[in-house]
Amino acid sequence: MVKGRWGARSVLALAWMLLASGCGPKGSGSEAGGSGGGADAVADAGTDAVAADGSGAGTSDAVDDGDDTEDANGPDANGPDAASPDVTPDANDTTAPEGTPSIKAAASAPAIPVGASVTLTVDVSDPDGDLTSLQIERTDLAGASSGTLSLAAAGLGATGGKATVTLGTEVHPAGALTLVVRALDAKGHDVAAPPVVVQLQGVGTGGTPPTVKALAFADATVQRPAQPGALRRPALVFDYADAEGDIRQALLEVTAPDGVVESRLLPAHSVGVVAGDSGGQKGAGLAHPMQLEASSPLGVWKVALTLLDDAGHASTVATASVTCSADSGTPGPSIASFAPTSASPGDKVVVSGAGMDTAPFATQVW
């Protein structure tokens, strides 16, 4: 009951004043857009929801809050994001894709003499049966090479199986030979077995390495052939020696001006090394390490030569270079005439011209 001078209109005015100042009874702020203790029709940042267990508030965002850490650190403290599901890829997942072949290989012996054969046992499996071939990679002192082996040649089916593959080592120098077998399938999977290392042992023991000296090209600069089909093979000369007389191979590495590198392991006699004996071995060698044609790169060509003996010794690496020019240096060969112009197989053909190489295998007519 209101006493004294306060009338009904005054009480009503006082009530409105209290409401406007936020001092009204608890729960009185229920109007839209109000900021009292009631439920808001417009969300207030950070106060939208309270965890059911009373552990604290978390925002249920309609926009990505950028804090998607459920995968690594447990539940997101800010709740799930409607616009951004919490899915983080596992960077450490190494599971192979479905249908990927599996393969392993083992060698018949860890060490064999140079020139002997090594047998690889290969165990390969392809769960979806679309294996297409095997590839065998070889890496030795001379570099790397590879070859493809069909399933039929390996005695395998499209789902794989066990196979034995025999490899010769005549073309390899003494030292480590690394073999990698790969399985390929129709989906493009390419899976490698762990590398197998076989030590190739020299056929001799003891002794000393060969020596290479005075490695140089006969001409410091040569002209590149101007016409398609014409060839130029610069001559490389050197002196060699070996106390035991057992030089077996020559390793030639050629680097073109454009950076392309080619390595070749050759029999020693193909670079002019004459067979020796227990009394020793020495002489002058001759090689033609590159073949230049009209499209060959201009610039400096570099060559490295290493001689290898039967015991696996290697000489120090000797290097030389030659410049290939379009319009200077020693000109290439030119043919003035040849006769007869028609002949039967075995007939002699005489070629006349200038700049001919004197090495017999460089002047053959094909």
mmCIF file of C-alpha atoms in Angstrom:
data_model
loop_
_atom_site.group_PDB
_atom_site.id
_atom_site.type_symbol
_atom_site.label_atom_id
_atom_site.label_comp_id
_atom_site.label_asym_id
_atom_site.label_seq_id
_atom_site.Cartn_x
_atom_site.Cartn_y
_atom_site.Cartn_z
ATOM 1 C CA MET A 1 0.000 0.000 0.000
ATOM 2 C CA VAL A 2 1.263 3.473 -0.869
ATOM 3 C CA LYS A 3 1.208 6.013 1.895
ATOM 4 C CA GLY A 4 1.754 9.722 2.175
ATOM 5 C CA ARG A 5 2.054 11.972 -0.778
ATOM 6 C CA TRP A 6 2.824 9.253 -3.429
ATOM 7 C CA GLY A 7 -0.128 8.770 -5.711
ATOM 8 C CA ALA A 8 -0.784 6.031 -8.242
ATOM 9 C CA ARG A 9 0.709 8.016 -11.107
ATOM 10 C CA SER A 10 3.881 8.743 -9.103
ATOM 11 C CA VAL A 11 4.361 5.045 -8.317
ATOM 12 C CA LEU A 12 3.958 4.138 -11.966
ATOM 13 C CA ALA A 13 6.509 6.783 -12.982
ATOM 14 C CA LEU A 14 8.995 5.480 -10.391
ATOM 15 C CA ALA A 15 8.609 1.935 -11.715
ATOM 16 C CA TRP A 16 9.473 3.029 -15.248
ATOM 17 C CA MET A 17 12.503 4.912 -13.980
ATOM 18 C CA LEU A 18 13.785 1.824 -12.188
ATOM 19 C CA LEU A 19 13.334 -0.301 -15.284
ATOM 20 C CA ALA A 20 15.189 2.221 -17.432
ATOM 21 C CA SER A 21 18.136 2.311 -15.010
ATOM 22 C CA GLY A 22 18.515 -1.515 -14.909
ATOM 23 C CA CYS A 23 17.571 -1.765 -11.286
ATOM 24 C CA GLY A 24 14.372 -3.677 -11.840
ATOM 25 C CA PRO A 25 13.616 -7.138 -10.464
ATOM 26 C CA LYS A 26 15.687 -10.091 -11.655
ATOM 27 C CA GLY A 27 14.462 -11.297 -15.027
ATOM 28 C CA SER A 28 12.864 -8.000 -15.986
ATOM 29 C CA GLY A 29 15.247 -7.394 -18.913
ATOM 30 C CA SER A 30 13.483 -9.700 -21.378
ATOM 31 C CA GLU A 31 12.876 -7.179 -24.116
ATOM 32 C CA ALA A 32 14.518 -7.706 -27.551
ATOM 33 C CA GLY A 33 17.945 -6.127 -27.687
ATOM 34 C CA GLY A 34 18.131 -5.583 -23.918
ATOM 35 C CA SER A 35 21.277 -6.111 -21.913
ATOM 36 C CA GLY A 36 19.860 -7.217 -18.620
ATOM 37 C CA GLY A 37 20.122 -10.641 -17.020
ATOM 38 C CA GLY A 38 17.493 -12.287 -19.217
ATOM 39 C CA ALA A 39 17.948 -14.388 -22.391
ATOM 40 C CA ASP A 40 19.159 -12.266 -25.346
ATOM 41 C CA ALA A 41 17.536 -12.419 -28.756
ATOM 42 C CA VAL A 42 20.834 -11.059 -30.126
ATOM 43 C CA ALA A 43 23.940 -13.067 -29.139
ATOM 44 C CA ASP A 44 26.392 -11.383 -26.761
ATOM 45 C CA ALA A 45 30.016 -12.305 -27.611
ATOM 46 C CA GLY A 46 31.481 -14.888 -25.268
ATOM 47 C CA THR A 47 28.251 -15.402 -23.234
ATOM 48 C CA ASP A 48 26.077 -17.404 -25.602
ATOM 49 C CA ALA A 49 26.232 -20.810 -23.927
ATOM 50 C CA VAL A 50 27.322 -22.326 -20.640
ATOM 51 C CA ALA A 51 28.616 -25.909 -20.527
ATOM 52 C CA ALA A 52 26.093 -28.316 -19.080
ATOM 53 C CA ASP A 53 28.481 -29.344 -16.324
ATOM 54 C CA GLY A 54 29.101 -25.715 -15.370
ATOM 55 C CA SER A 55 32.781 -25.942 -16.349
ATOM 56 C CA GLY A 56 32.723 -22.688 -18.258
ATOM 57 C CA ALA A 57 31.335 -20.838 -21.230
ATOM 58 C CA GLY A 58 32.104 -21.519 -24.881
ATOM 59 C CA THR A 59 30.899 -19.818 -27.990
ATOM 60 C CA SER A 60 28.808 -21.749 -30.508
ATOM 61 C CA ASP A 61 29.943 -19.803 -33.553
ATOM 62 C CA ALA A 62 28.093 -19.429 -36.815
ATOM 63 C CA VAL A 63 31.398 -18.301 -38.332
ATOM 64 C CA ASP A 64 34.758 -20.184 -38.200
ATOM 65 C CA ASP A 65 36.628 -19.053 -35.101
ATOM 66 C CA GLY A 66 39.941 -20.272 -36.597
ATOM 67 C CA ASP A 67 40.671 -22.464 -33.589
ATOM 68 C CA ASP A 68 40.127 -26.006 -34.892
ATOM 69 C CA THR A 69 42.401 -27.906 -32.543
ATOM 70 C CA GLU A 70 40.319 -30.962 -31.716
ATOM 71 C CA ASP A 71 42.589 -33.396 -33.603
ATOM 72 C CA ALA A 72 45.818 -32.642 -31.778
ATOM 73 C CA ASN A 73 44.741 -31.078 -28.488
ATOM 74 C CA GLY A 74 41.336 -32.487 -27.607
ATOM 75 C CA PRO A 75 37.954 -30.699 -27.880
ATOM 76 C CA ASP A 76 37.972 -27.145 -29.224
ATOM 77 C CA ALA A 77 37.596 -24.779 -26.284
ATOM 78 C CA ASN A 78 35.393 -22.615 -28.505
ATOM 79 C CA GLY A 79 33.056 -25.383 -29.629
ATOM 80 C CA PRO A 80 32.477 -26.839 -33.120
ATOM 81 C CA ASP A 81 32.421 -24.472 -36.087
ATOM 82 C CA ALA A 82 29.432 -24.678 -38.377
ATOM 83 C CA ALA A 83 31.412 -23.448 -41.387
ATOM 84 C CA SER A 84 34.632 -25.377 -40.783
ATOM 85 C CA PRO A 85 34.605 -29.055 -39.713
ATOM 86 C CA ASP A 86 37.511 -29.931 -37.431
ATOM 87 C CA VAL A 87 39.463 -32.337 -39.701
ATOM 88 C CA THR A 88 43.250 -32.127 -39.655
ATOM 89 C CA PRO A 89 45.194 -34.538 -42.002
ATOM 90 C CA ASP A 90 47.768 -36.681 -40.251
ATOM 91 C CA ALA A 91 51.138 -35.716 -41.757
ATOM 92 C CA ASN A 92 52.727 -38.828 -40.259
ATOM 93 C CA ASP A 93 50.357 -41.299 -41.911
ATOM 94 C CA THR A 94 52.546 -43.520 -44.132
ATOM 95 C CA THR A 95 49.851 -46.037 -45.051
ATOM 96 C CA ALA A 96 50.272 -47.030 -48.706
ATOM 97 C CA PRO A 97 47.336 -46.258 -51.032
ATOM 98 C CA GLU A 98 44.933 -49.125 -51.637
ATOM 99 C CA GLY A 99 46.174 -51.549 -54.296
ATOM 100 C CA THR A 100 49.867 -50.621 -53.935
ATOM 101 C CA PRO A 101 52.280 -53.536 -54.603
ATOM 102 C CA SER A 102 54.782 -54.664 -51.959
ATOM 103 C CA ILE A 103 58.246 -55.962 -52.836
ATOM 104 C CA LYS A 104 61.472 -57.166 -51.248
ATOM 105 C CA ALA A 105 64.690 -58.603 -52.674
ATOM 106 C CA ALA A 106 67.792 -60.460 -51.479
ATOM 107 C CA ALA A 107 71.115 -61.366 -53.142
ATOM 108 C CA SER A 108 72.592 -64.856 -53.334
ATOM 109 C CA ALA A 109 75.875 -63.623 -51.808
ATOM 110 C CA PRO A 110 77.154 -60.392 -50.231
ATOM 111 C CA ALA A 111 80.388 -60.507 -52.271
ATOM 112 C CA ILE A 112 81.420 -62.124 -55.570
ATOM 113 C CA PRO A 113 84.378 -61.820 -57.976
ATOM 114 C CA VAL A 114 84.122 -59.222 -60.729
ATOM 115 C CA GLY A 115 82.581 -60.879 -63.787
ATOM 116 C CA ALA A 116 80.660 -63.535 -61.835
ATOM 117 C CA SER A 117 76.853 -63.604 -61.754
ATOM 118 C CA VAL A 118 74.659 -62.627 -58.830
ATOM 119 C CA THR A 119 71.171 -64.058 -58.272
ATOM 120 C CA LEU A 120 68.409 -61.919 -56.819
ATOM 121 C CA THR A 121 65.413 -63.498 -55.106
ATOM 122 C CA VAL A 122 62.427 -61.194 -55.519
ATOM 123 C CA ASP A 123 59.188 -61.509 -53.553
ATOM 124 C CA VAL A 124 56.414 -59.245 -54.883
ATOM 125 C CA SER A 125 52.695 -59.043 -54.181
ATOM 126 C CA ASP A 126 49.952 -56.910 -55.747
ATOM 127 C CA PRO A 127 46.602 -57.093 -53.907
ATOM 128 C CA ASP A 128 44.445 -55.995 -56.850
ATOM 129 C CA GLY A 129 46.251 -58.053 -59.494
ATOM 130 C CA ASP A 130 47.385 -55.377 -61.961
ATOM 131 C CA LEU A 131 51.174 -55.762 -61.694
ATOM 132 C CA THR A 132 52.772 -54.930 -65.064
ATOM 133 C CA SER A 133 56.570 -55.272 -64.778
ATOM 134 C CA LEU A 134 59.722 -55.123 -62.673
ATOM 135 C CA GLN A 135 62.511 -52.600 -63.064
ATOM 136 C CA ILE A 136 66.088 -53.249 -61.941
ATOM 137 C CA GLU A 137 68.415 -50.333 -61.224
ATOM 138 C CA ARG A 138 72.190 -50.794 -60.971
ATOM 139 C CA THR A 139 74.561 -48.233 -59.470
ATOM 140 C CA ASP A 140 78.351 -48.612 -59.421
ATOM 141 C CA LEU A 141 81.472 -46.489 -59.767
ATOM 142 C CA ALA A 142 80.494 -45.646 -63.359
ATOM 143 C CA GLY A 143 77.040 -44.342 -62.437
ATOM 144 C CA ALA A 144 73.503 -45.666 -62.652
ATOM 145 C CA SER A 145 71.597 -47.674 -65.263
ATOM 146 C CA SER A 146 68.277 -49.475 -65.329
ATOM 147 C CA GLY A 147 66.343 -52.055 -67.317
ATOM 148 C CA THR A 148 62.790 -53.384 -67.404
ATOM 149 C CA LEU A 149 61.945 -57.043 -66.840
ATOM 150 C CA SER A 150 58.593 -58.329 -68.078
ATOM 151 C CA LEU A 151 56.411 -60.496 -65.842
ATOM 152 C CA ALA A 152 56.750 -63.387 -68.313
ATOM 153 C CA ALA A 153 60.558 -63.183 -68.229
ATOM 154 C CA ALA A 154 60.469 -63.141 -64.432
ATOM 155 C CA GLY A 155 57.972 -66.019 -64.264
ATOM 156 C CA LEU A 156 55.391 -63.897 -62.426
ATOM 157 C CA GLY A 157 51.654 -63.291 -62.750
ATOM 158 C CA ALA A 158 49.690 -60.075 -62.318
ATOM 159 C CA THR A 159 49.309 -60.713 -58.581
ATOM 160 C CA GLY A 160 53.061 -61.266 -58.133
ATOM 161 C CA GLY A 161 54.890 -64.192 -56.550
ATOM 162 C CA LYS A 162 58.517 -65.198 -56.072
ATOM 163 C CA ALA A 163 61.105 -64.934 -58.831
ATOM 164 C CA THR A 164 64.840 -65.439 -59.249
ATOM 165 C CA VAL A 165 66.753 -63.055 -61.496
ATOM 166 C CA THR A 166 70.377 -63.667 -62.524
ATOM 167 C CA LEU A 167 72.543 -60.670 -63.375
ATOM 168 C CA GLY A 168 76.009 -60.673 -64.933
ATOM 169 C CA THR A 169 78.650 -58.264 -63.605
ATOM 170 C CA GLU A 170 81.146 -58.227 -66.477
ATOM 171 C CA VAL A 171 80.322 -54.608 -67.273
ATOM 172 C CA HIS A 172 80.870 -53.409 -63.694
ATOM 173 C CA PRO A 173 84.113 -52.350 -61.986
ATOM 174 C CA ALA A 174 85.313 -53.768 -58.697
ATOM 175 C CA GLY A 175 83.659 -52.199 -55.669
ATOM 176 C CA ALA A 176 80.101 -51.813 -54.428
ATOM 177 C CA LEU A 177 77.253 -52.663 -56.805
ATOM 178 C CA THR A 178 73.886 -51.411 -55.538
ATOM 179 C CA LEU A 179 70.768 -53.109 -56.893
ATOM 180 C CA VAL A 180 67.207 -51.804 -56.499
ATOM 181 C CA VAL A 181 64.202 -53.768 -57.763
ATOM 182 C CA ARG A 182 60.978 -51.843 -58.386
ATOM 183 C CA ALA A 183 57.411 -53.105 -58.910
ATOM 184 C CA LEU A 184 55.156 -51.211 -61.331
ATOM 185 C CA ASP A 185 51.409 -51.646 -61.796
ATOM 186 C CA ALA A 186 48.658 -50.425 -64.123
ATOM 187 C CA LYS A 187 47.551 -47.676 -61.720
ATOM 188 C CA GLY A 188 50.961 -46.022 -61.892
ATOM 189 C CA HIS A 189 52.237 -47.264 -58.535
ATOM 190 C CA ASP A 190 56.026 -47.549 -58.455
ATOM 191 C CA VAL A 191 57.353 -49.276 -55.330
ATOM 192 C CA ALA A 192 61.042 -49.984 -54.626
ATOM 193 C CA ALA A 193 62.438 -52.805 -52.519
ATOM 194 C CA PRO A 194 65.166 -51.845 -50.030
ATOM 195 C CA PRO A 195 68.543 -51.587 -51.847
ATOM 196 C CA VAL A 196 70.728 -54.705 -52.084
ATOM 197 C CA VAL A 197 74.505 -54.084 -52.036
ATOM 198 C CA VAL A 198 76.916 -56.651 -53.498
ATOM 199 C CA GLN A 199 80.669 -56.174 -53.252
ATOM 200 C CA LEU A 200 82.473 -57.012 -56.513
ATOM 201 C CA GLN A 201 85.947 -58.240 -55.658
ATOM 202 C CA GLY A 202 88.950 -57.836 -57.943
ATOM 203 C CA VAL A 203 90.400 -61.006 -59.413
ATOM 204 C CA GLY A 204 93.844 -60.114 -58.101
ATOM 205 C CA THR A 205 95.140 -59.012 -54.731
ATOM 206 C CA GLY A 206 97.753 -56.507 -53.664
ATOM 207 C CA GLY A 207 99.584 -54.414 -56.192
ATOM 208 C CA THR A 208 99.342 -50.710 -56.928
ATOM 209 C CA PRO A 209 96.877 -48.522 -58.832
ATOM 210 C CA PRO A 210 97.462 -47.599 -62.501
ATOM 211 C CA THR A 211 98.614 -44.084 -63.366
ATOM 212 C CA VAL A 212 97.341 -41.641 -65.994
ATOM 213 C CA LYS A 213 99.411 -38.654 -67.094
ATOM 214 C CA ALA A 214 99.411 -35.936 -69.762
ATOM 215 C CA LEU A 215 95.711 -36.249 -70.575
ATOM 216 C CA ALA A 216 94.865 -33.709 -73.296
ATOM 217 C CA PHE A 217 92.870 -33.242 -76.477
ATOM 218 C CA ALA A 218 94.890 -33.161 -79.664
ATOM 219 C CA ASP A 219 93.192 -29.839 -80.523
ATOM 220 C CA ALA A 220 92.220 -27.275 -77.880
ATOM 221 C CA THR A 221 89.384 -25.925 -80.074
ATOM 222 C CA VAL A 222 87.474 -27.736 -82.793
ATOM 223 C CA GLN A 223 84.830 -26.602 -85.238
ATOM 224 C CA ARG A 224 81.390 -28.100 -84.905
ATOM 225 C CA PRO A 225 80.210 -29.808 -88.102
ATOM 226 C CA ALA A 226 78.028 -27.435 -90.114
ATOM 227 C CA GLN A 227 75.955 -29.923 -92.068
ATOM 228 C CA PRO A 228 73.455 -32.438 -90.626
ATOM 229 C CA GLY A 229 74.853 -35.953 -90.780
ATOM 230 C CA ALA A 230 78.487 -34.849 -90.488
ATOM 231 C CA LEU A 231 80.306 -36.098 -87.368
ATOM 232 C CA ARG A 232 83.383 -34.947 -85.459
ATOM 233 C CA ARG A 233 85.157 -37.024 -82.785
ATOM 234 C CA PRO A 234 87.954 -35.047 -81.059
ATOM 235 C CA ALA A 235 91.002 -37.150 -80.180
ATOM 236 C CA LEU A 236 92.046 -37.506 -76.512
ATOM 237 C CA VAL A 237 95.599 -38.692 -75.791
ATOM 238 C CA PHE A 238 97.297 -39.760 -72.526
ATOM 239 C CA ASP A 239 100.147 -41.798 -71.049
ATOM 240 C CA TYR A 240 99.424 -44.784 -68.812
ATOM 241 C CA ALA A 241 101.407 -47.194 -66.646
ATOM 242 C CA ASP A 242 100.764 -50.040 -64.202
ATOM 243 C CA ALA A 243 103.428 -51.995 -62.305
ATOM 244 C CA GLU A 244 101.436 -55.261 -62.329
ATOM 245 C CA GLY A 245 100.282 -54.949 -65.942
ATOM 246 C CA ASP A 246 96.618 -55.666 -65.114
ATOM 247 C CA ILE A 247 94.737 -52.557 -66.283
ATOM 248 C CA ARG A 248 91.255 -53.869 -67.034
ATOM 249 C CA GLN A 249 88.832 -50.992 -67.649
ATOM 250 C CA ALA A 250 88.598 -47.274 -68.396
ATOM 251 C CA LEU A 251 85.906 -45.048 -66.932
ATOM 252 C CA LEU A 252 85.142 -42.001 -69.095
ATOM 253 C CA GLU A 253 82.879 -39.209 -67.832
ATOM 254 C CA VAL A 254 81.907 -36.548 -70.366
ATOM 255 C CA THR A 255 80.239 -33.266 -69.334
ATOM 256 C CA ALA A 256 78.664 -31.249 -72.157
ATOM 257 C CA PRO A 257 78.482 -27.415 -72.103
ATOM 258 C CA ASP A 258 74.788 -27.643 -71.168
ATOM 259 C CA GLY A 259 75.639 -29.677 -68.035
ATOM 260 C CA VAL A 260 74.529 -33.094 -69.308
ATOM 261 C CA VAL A 261 76.851 -35.812 -67.952
ATOM 262 C CA GLU A 262 77.450 -39.206 -69.572
ATOM 263 C CA SER A 263 79.544 -41.963 -67.980
ATOM 264 C CA ARG A 264 80.853 -45.023 -69.817
ATOM 265 C CA LEU A 265 82.830 -47.982 -68.516
ATOM 266 C CA LEU A 266 84.925 -49.406 -71.367
ATOM 267 C CA PRO A 267 87.375 -52.282 -71.833
ATOM 268 C CA ALA A 268 90.904 -50.917 -71.472
ATOM 269 C CA HIS A 269 91.857 -51.895 -75.021
ATOM 270 C CA SER A 270 89.113 -49.616 -76.442
ATOM 271 C CA VAL A 271 91.102 -46.564 -75.278
ATOM 272 C CA GLY A 272 94.413 -47.830 -76.636
ATOM 273 C CA VAL A 273 95.723 -49.539 -73.491
ATOM 274 C CA VAL A 274 97.844 -52.497 -74.584
ATOM 275 C CA ALA A 275 97.568 -55.691 -72.530
ATOM 276 C CA GLY A 276 100.426 -56.099 -70.076
ATOM 277 C CA ASP A 277 101.934 -58.902 -68.027
ATOM 278 C CA SER A 278 103.691 -59.371 -64.716
ATOM 279 C CA GLY A 279 106.532 -57.260 -66.074
ATOM 280 C CA GLY A 280 104.333 -54.183 -66.142
ATOM 281 C CA GLN A 281 102.382 -52.110 -68.562
ATOM 282 C CA LYS A 282 102.965 -48.660 -70.052
ATOM 283 C CA GLY A 283 102.282 -46.750 -73.231
ATOM 284 C CA ALA A 284 100.248 -44.028 -74.934
ATOM 285 C CA GLY A 285 96.474 -44.237 -75.020
ATOM 286 C CA LEU A 286 93.987 -42.751 -77.478
ATOM 287 C CA ALA A 287 90.264 -42.202 -77.018
ATOM 288 C CA HIS A 288 87.423 -40.399 -78.804
ATOM 289 C CA PRO A 289 85.119 -39.679 -75.855
ATOM 290 C CA MET A 290 82.432 -37.635 -77.620
ATOM 291 C CA GLN A 291 80.808 -37.378 -81.020
ATOM 292 C CA LEU A 292 79.998 -33.855 -82.202
ATOM 293 C CA GLU A 293 77.381 -33.086 -84.837
ATOM 294 C CA ALA A 294 75.607 -30.023 -86.211
ATOM 295 C CA SER A 295 73.232 -29.826 -83.234
ATOM 296 C CA SER A 296 75.838 -30.400 -80.484
ATOM 297 C CA PRO A 297 76.115 -27.640 -77.827
ATOM 298 C CA LEU A 298 78.796 -25.025 -78.362
ATOM 299 C CA GLY A 299 81.224 -24.296 -75.549
ATOM 300 C CA VAL A 300 83.616 -26.229 -73.328
ATOM 301 C CA TRP A 301 83.332 -30.033 -73.164
ATOM 302 C CA LYS A 302 85.009 -31.657 -70.134
ATOM 303 C CA VAL A 303 86.319 -35.209 -69.827
ATOM 304 C CA ALA A 304 87.471 -37.204 -66.779
ATOM 305 C CA LEU A 305 89.394 -40.487 -67.213
ATOM 306 C CA THR A 306 89.991 -43.198 -64.579
ATOM 307 C CA LEU A 307 91.805 -46.484 -65.222
ATOM 308 C CA LEU A 308 90.875 -49.587 -63.173
ATOM 309 C CA ASP A 309 92.862 -52.793 -62.691
ATOM 310 C CA ASP A 310 91.948 -56.407 -61.914
ATOM 311 C CA ALA A 311 92.439 -55.928 -58.183
ATOM 312 C CA GLY A 312 89.935 -53.082 -58.078
ATOM 313 C CA HIS A 313 92.510 -50.301 -57.824
ATOM 314 C CA ALA A 314 91.597 -47.004 -59.474
ATOM 315 C CA SER A 315 94.001 -44.426 -60.846
ATOM 316 C CA THR A 316 93.690 -40.811 -59.819
ATOM 317 C CA VAL A 317 91.149 -39.001 -61.989
ATOM 318 C CA ALA A 318 92.716 -37.136 -64.928
ATOM 319 C CA THR A 319 90.790 -34.304 -66.599
ATOM 320 C CA ALA A 320 90.932 -32.406 -69.887
ATOM 321 C CA SER A 321 88.701 -30.096 -71.916
ATOM 322 C CA VAL A 322 88.066 -29.051 -75.504
ATOM 323 C CA THR A 323 86.114 -26.094 -76.880
ATOM 324 C CA CYS A 324 83.499 -26.689 -79.551
ATOM 325 C CA SER A 325 83.117 -23.597 -81.758
ATOM 326 C CA ALA A 326 80.888 -22.731 -84.693
ATOM 327 C CA ASP A 327 83.519 -20.833 -86.698
ATOM 328 C CA SER A 328 87.010 -21.198 -85.197
ATOM 329 C CA GLY A 329 89.514 -23.885 -84.292
ATOM 330 C CA THR A 330 90.556 -26.950 -86.238
ATOM 331 C CA PRO A 331 88.032 -27.629 -89.005
ATOM 332 C CA GLY A 332 86.357 -30.964 -89.307
ATOM 333 C CA PRO A 333 86.881 -33.391 -92.149
ATOM 334 C CA SER A 334 85.607 -32.576 -95.610
ATOM 335 C CA ILE A 335 85.075 -35.043 -98.421
ATOM 336 C CA ALA A 336 86.168 -33.928 -101.889
ATOM 337 C CA SER A 337 85.313 -37.136 -103.729
ATOM 338 C CA PHE A 338 85.012 -40.890 -103.464
ATOM 339 C CA ALA A 339 85.251 -43.682 -105.989
ATOM 340 C CA PRO A 340 83.734 -45.828 -107.237
ATOM 341 C CA THR A 341 80.283 -44.280 -106.913
ATOM 342 C CA SER A 342 78.681 -47.725 -107.045
ATOM 343 C CA ALA A 343 80.136 -51.020 -105.928
ATOM 344 C CA SER A 344 79.390 -54.502 -104.627
ATOM 345 C CA PRO A 345 79.759 -55.627 -100.999
ATOM 346 C CA GLY A 346 83.450 -56.028 -100.188
ATOM 347 C CA ASP A 347 84.696 -53.644 -102.886
ATOM 348 C CA LYS A 348 87.206 -50.994 -101.855
ATOM 349 C CA VAL A 349 86.043 -47.380 -101.760
ATOM 350 C CA VAL A 350 88.636 -44.598 -101.854
ATOM 351 C CA VAL A 351 87.673 -41.347 -100.109
ATOM 352 C CA SER A 352 89.586 -38.127 -100.850
ATOM 353 C CA GLY A 353 89.370 -34.991 -98.725
ATOM 354 C CA ALA A 354 90.911 -33.043 -95.849
ATOM 355 C CA GLY A 355 90.947 -33.237 -92.068
ATOM 356 C CA MET A 356 90.621 -37.035 -91.904
ATOM 357 C CA ASP A 357 91.378 -38.757 -88.589
ATOM 358 C CA THR A 358 94.294 -41.154 -88.765
ATOM 359 C CA ALA A 359 92.788 -43.665 -86.302
ATOM 360 C CA PRO A 360 91.556 -46.703 -88.288
ATOM 361 C CA PHE A 361 88.253 -46.970 -86.416
ATOM 362 C CA ALA A 362 87.565 -43.254 -87.067
ATOM 363 C CA THR A 363 87.878 -43.517 -90.865
ATOM 364 C CA GLN A 364 85.616 -46.467 -91.521
ATOM 365 C CA VAL A 365 83.109 -45.979 -94.306
ATOM 366 C CA TRP A 366 79.604 -47.193 -93.473
#
